[in-house]
Amino acid sequence: MKKFIYIIAVAALGIGLSSCNMKIENPAARDFIGTWDLESVEIVSPDGTVTTTPSKTLDYWVIKDGTIAIYEADKLSKEASFAVKDKAIYIDGINSYKIEEMTRKQMTLSHDGFGILVSSYKYHYKKR
C-alpha cells in the first residue's frame, strides 16, 4: 500500500510540475498578474532577417488586477490600465501587443514595425 501511495504522489508531482509551463490557449487578464522580466527582443526586417537582442537593462512589467506598471532600466516609466481581449493586450485602451504565445512562466508578444525599416517586433518575457 505504501508503494502505491508513493507512486501516486510521484505521478501527481510530475503532472503538477509539467503543467506549470503548459501553453495557455486563450489567456485572460488574470493569467498575466505578476512581474514579467524582458529577456530579449526580436526585430524582423522587411526582407525576413531576424535580429535577436538580449535585454541589457532591467526592463519589466508589474501587472495587477486591471493595471500595469512599466519599468525601463529599473525606473517606473508608465502606469496605465491593463486589459486582454482576443489574444491582444490593451494598455490605456489601446491595442498595444498581440499575444503570440503564453505559458504560466513565459510569454511572447509582438507588434507591427515601421514598414520600410522594421516589419515587426517580438518581445520575450519570463515571469519572476
PDB file of C-alpha atoms in Angstrom:
ATOM      1  CA  MET A   1       0.000   0.000   0.000  1.00  0.00           C
ATOM      2  CA  LYS A   2       2.876   2.392   0.788  1.00  0.00           C
ATOM      3  CA  LYS A   3       4.382   1.793  -2.657  1.00  0.00           C
ATOM      4  CA  PHE A   4       1.025   2.557  -4.287  1.00  0.00           C
ATOM      5  CA  ILE A   5       0.697   5.858  -2.412  1.00  0.00           C
ATOM      6  CA  TYR A   6       4.311   6.701  -3.256  1.00  0.00           C
ATOM      7  CA  ILE A   7       3.697   6.048  -6.970  1.00  0.00           C
ATOM      8  CA  ILE A   8       0.530   8.199  -6.945  1.00  0.00           C
ATOM      9  CA  ALA A   9       2.393  11.013  -5.163  1.00  0.00           C
ATOM     10  CA  VAL A  10       5.269  10.921  -7.665  1.00  0.00           C
ATOM     11  CA  ALA A  11       2.824  10.908 -10.597  1.00  0.00           C
ATOM     12  CA  ALA A  12       0.892  13.858  -9.150  1.00  0.00           C
ATOM     13  CA  LEU A  13       4.116  15.792  -8.611  1.00  0.00           C
ATOM     14  CA  GLY A  14       5.220  15.109 -12.202  1.00  0.00           C
ATOM     15  CA  ILE A  15       1.895  16.235 -13.618  1.00  0.00           C
ATOM     16  CA  GLY A  16       1.928  19.317 -11.428  1.00  0.00           C
ATOM     17  CA  LEU A  17       5.414  20.347 -12.487  1.00  0.00           C
ATOM     18  CA  SER A  18       4.771  19.769 -16.182  1.00  0.00           C
ATOM     19  CA  SER A  19       1.512  21.705 -16.125  1.00  0.00           C
ATOM     20  CA  CYS A  20       3.264  24.835 -14.798  1.00  0.00           C
ATOM     21  CA  ASN A  21       4.666  25.586 -18.240  1.00  0.00           C
ATOM     22  CA  MET A  22       1.824  24.365 -20.438  1.00  0.00           C
ATOM     23  CA  LYS A  23       0.658  26.657 -23.221  1.00  0.00           C
ATOM     24  CA  ILE A  24      -2.323  28.863 -22.390  1.00  0.00           C
ATOM     25  CA  GLU A  25      -4.525  28.922 -25.495  1.00  0.00           C
ATOM     26  CA  ASN A  26      -6.831  31.842 -24.642  1.00  0.00           C
ATOM     27  CA  PRO A  27      -5.112  33.948 -21.987  1.00  0.00           C
ATOM     28  CA  ALA A  28      -7.195  36.230 -19.786  1.00  0.00           C
ATOM     29  CA  ALA A  29      -6.005  39.259 -17.817  1.00  0.00           C
ATOM     30  CA  ARG A  30      -5.685  37.151 -14.637  1.00  0.00           C
ATOM     31  CA  ASP A  31      -3.052  34.976 -16.385  1.00  0.00           C
ATOM     32  CA  PHE A  32      -0.730  37.995 -16.623  1.00  0.00           C
ATOM     33  CA  ILE A  33      -0.804  39.031 -12.968  1.00  0.00           C
ATOM     34  CA  GLY A  34       2.745  39.142 -11.626  1.00  0.00           C
ATOM     35  CA  THR A  35       6.150  40.561 -12.547  1.00  0.00           C
ATOM     36  CA  TRP A  36       7.477  39.869 -16.060  1.00  0.00           C
ATOM     37  CA  ASP A  37      11.127  40.468 -16.970  1.00  0.00           C
ATOM     38  CA  LEU A  38      12.057  41.280 -20.571  1.00  0.00           C
ATOM     39  CA  GLU A  39      14.553  38.642 -21.735  1.00  0.00           C
ATOM     40  CA  SER A  40      15.056  39.521 -25.401  1.00  0.00           C
ATOM     41  CA  VAL A  41      13.684  41.412 -28.389  1.00  0.00           C
ATOM     42  CA  GLU A  42      13.472  40.081 -31.950  1.00  0.00           C
ATOM     43  CA  ILE A  43      13.435  42.623 -34.757  1.00  0.00           C
ATOM     44  CA  VAL A  44      12.144  41.325 -38.095  1.00  0.00           C
ATOM     45  CA  SER A  45      13.152  43.337 -41.152  1.00  0.00           C
ATOM     46  CA  PRO A  46      11.027  43.537 -44.305  1.00  0.00           C
ATOM     47  CA  ASP A  47      13.330  41.028 -46.064  1.00  0.00           C
ATOM     48  CA  GLY A  48      12.701  38.498 -43.247  1.00  0.00           C
ATOM     49  CA  THR A  49      16.007  38.904 -41.444  1.00  0.00           C
ATOM     50  CA  VAL A  50      15.609  38.348 -37.701  1.00  0.00           C
ATOM     51  CA  THR A  51      17.912  40.064 -35.222  1.00  0.00           C
ATOM     52  CA  THR A  52      17.646  38.936 -31.600  1.00  0.00           C
ATOM     53  CA  THR A  53      18.963  41.203 -28.874  1.00  0.00           C
ATOM     54  CA  PRO A  54      19.088  40.103 -25.236  1.00  0.00           C
ATOM     55  CA  SER A  55      17.808  42.659 -22.751  1.00  0.00           C
ATOM     56  CA  LYS A  56      20.745  44.583 -21.312  1.00  0.00           C
ATOM     57  CA  THR A  57      18.763  46.741 -18.921  1.00  0.00           C
ATOM     58  CA  LEU A  58      16.339  45.840 -16.182  1.00  0.00           C
ATOM     59  CA  ASP A  59      13.056  46.271 -18.092  1.00  0.00           C
ATOM     60  CA  TYR A  60       9.985  44.630 -16.620  1.00  0.00           C
ATOM     61  CA  TRP A  61       6.222  44.853 -16.167  1.00  0.00           C
ATOM     62  CA  VAL A  62       4.296  44.586 -12.917  1.00  0.00           C
ATOM     63  CA  ILE A  63       0.724  43.583 -13.705  1.00  0.00           C
ATOM     64  CA  LYS A  64      -2.011  43.680 -11.103  1.00  0.00           C
ATOM     65  CA  ASP A  65      -5.764  43.370 -11.428  1.00  0.00           C
ATOM     66  CA  GLY A  66      -6.572  45.850 -14.229  1.00  0.00           C
ATOM     67  CA  THR A  67      -3.332  47.875 -14.033  1.00  0.00           C
ATOM     68  CA  ILE A  68       0.191  47.711 -15.393  1.00  0.00           C
ATOM     69  CA  ALA A  69       3.373  49.438 -14.238  1.00  0.00           C
ATOM     70  CA  ILE A  70       6.072  49.528 -16.904  1.00  0.00           C
ATOM     71  CA  TYR A  71       9.663  49.796 -15.705  1.00  0.00           C
ATOM     72  CA  GLU A  72      12.522  50.700 -18.029  1.00  0.00           C
ATOM     73  CA  ALA A  73      16.095  50.444 -16.696  1.00  0.00           C
ATOM     74  CA  ASP A  74      14.541  49.674 -13.294  1.00  0.00           C
ATOM     75  CA  LYS A  75      12.682  53.028 -13.191  1.00  0.00           C
ATOM     76  CA  LEU A  76       8.927  53.451 -13.406  1.00  0.00           C
ATOM     77  CA  SER A  77       8.147  54.642 -16.920  1.00  0.00           C
ATOM     78  CA  LYS A  78       4.354  54.413 -17.045  1.00  0.00           C
ATOM     79  CA  GLU A  79       1.321  53.264 -15.079  1.00  0.00           C
ATOM     80  CA  ALA A  80      -1.823  52.504 -17.022  1.00  0.00           C
ATOM     81  CA  SER A  81      -4.950  50.399 -17.271  1.00  0.00           C
ATOM     82  CA  PHE A  82      -4.450  46.825 -18.497  1.00  0.00           C
ATOM     83  CA  ALA A  83      -6.871  44.540 -20.316  1.00  0.00           C
ATOM     84  CA  VAL A  84      -6.764  41.450 -22.528  1.00  0.00           C
ATOM     85  CA  LYS A  85      -9.209  40.682 -25.347  1.00  0.00           C
ATOM     86  CA  ASP A  86      -8.999  38.372 -28.366  1.00  0.00           C
ATOM     87  CA  LYS A  87      -5.305  37.494 -27.819  1.00  0.00           C
ATOM     88  CA  ALA A  88      -4.327  41.163 -27.613  1.00  0.00           C
ATOM     89  CA  ILE A  89      -3.091  43.343 -24.758  1.00  0.00           C
ATOM     90  CA  TYR A  90      -4.694  46.751 -24.329  1.00  0.00           C
ATOM     91  CA  ILE A  91      -2.758  49.392 -22.412  1.00  0.00           C
ATOM     92  CA  ASP A  92      -4.827  52.510 -21.634  1.00  0.00           C
ATOM     93  CA  GLY A  93      -7.469  51.171 -24.028  1.00  0.00           C
ATOM     94  CA  ILE A  94      -5.076  50.979 -26.998  1.00  0.00           C
ATOM     95  CA  ASN A  95      -4.363  47.662 -28.719  1.00  0.00           C
ATOM     96  CA  SER A  96      -0.666  47.569 -27.903  1.00  0.00           C
ATOM     97  CA  TYR A  97       0.547  43.961 -28.326  1.00  0.00           C
ATOM     98  CA  LYS A  98      -0.528  40.706 -29.939  1.00  0.00           C
ATOM     99  CA  ILE A  99      -0.101  37.646 -27.714  1.00  0.00           C
ATOM    100  CA  GLU A 100       1.949  35.185 -29.764  1.00  0.00           C
ATOM    101  CA  GLU A 101       2.459  32.511 -27.110  1.00  0.00           C
ATOM    102  CA  MET A 102       1.960  32.220 -23.379  1.00  0.00           C
ATOM    103  CA  THR A 103       2.626  29.746 -20.592  1.00  0.00           C
ATOM    104  CA  ARG A 104       2.488  30.264 -16.829  1.00  0.00           C
ATOM    105  CA  LYS A 105       6.160  31.296 -16.847  1.00  0.00           C
ATOM    106  CA  GLN A 106       6.855  32.790 -20.288  1.00  0.00           C
ATOM    107  CA  MET A 107       5.160  34.952 -22.885  1.00  0.00           C
ATOM    108  CA  THR A 108       5.968  36.222 -26.351  1.00  0.00           C
ATOM    109  CA  LEU A 109       4.294  39.423 -27.534  1.00  0.00           C
ATOM    110  CA  SER A 110       4.533  41.209 -30.860  1.00  0.00           C
ATOM    111  CA  HIS A 111       3.536  44.385 -32.620  1.00  0.00           C
ATOM    112  CA  ASP A 112       3.989  45.766 -36.108  1.00  0.00           C
ATOM    113  CA  GLY A 113       7.039  47.782 -37.051  1.00  0.00           C
ATOM    114  CA  PHE A 114       7.508  50.897 -39.129  1.00  0.00           C
ATOM    115  CA  GLY A 115       7.204  49.483 -42.648  1.00  0.00           C
ATOM    116  CA  ILE A 116      10.416  50.003 -44.607  1.00  0.00           C
ATOM    117  CA  LEU A 117      12.738  49.693 -41.589  1.00  0.00           C
ATOM    118  CA  VAL A 118      11.102  47.053 -39.381  1.00  0.00           C
ATOM    119  CA  SER A 119       8.277  44.636 -40.178  1.00  0.00           C
ATOM    120  CA  SER A 120       7.623  43.561 -36.607  1.00  0.00           C
ATOM    121  CA  TYR A 121       8.958  43.247 -33.092  1.00  0.00           C
ATOM    122  CA  LYS A 122       8.711  40.233 -30.786  1.00  0.00           C
ATOM    123  CA  TYR A 123       9.249  40.583 -27.058  1.00  0.00           C
ATOM    124  CA  HIS A 124      10.124  37.574 -24.903  1.00  0.00           C
ATOM    125  CA  TYR A 125       9.256  37.828 -21.196  1.00  0.00           C
ATOM    126  CA  LYS A 126       9.827  35.498 -18.250  1.00  0.00           C
ATOM    127  CA  LYS A 127       7.780  35.577 -15.066  1.00  0.00           C
ATOM    128  CA  ARG A 128       9.635  36.038 -11.782  1.00  0.00           C
TER     129      ARG A 128
END
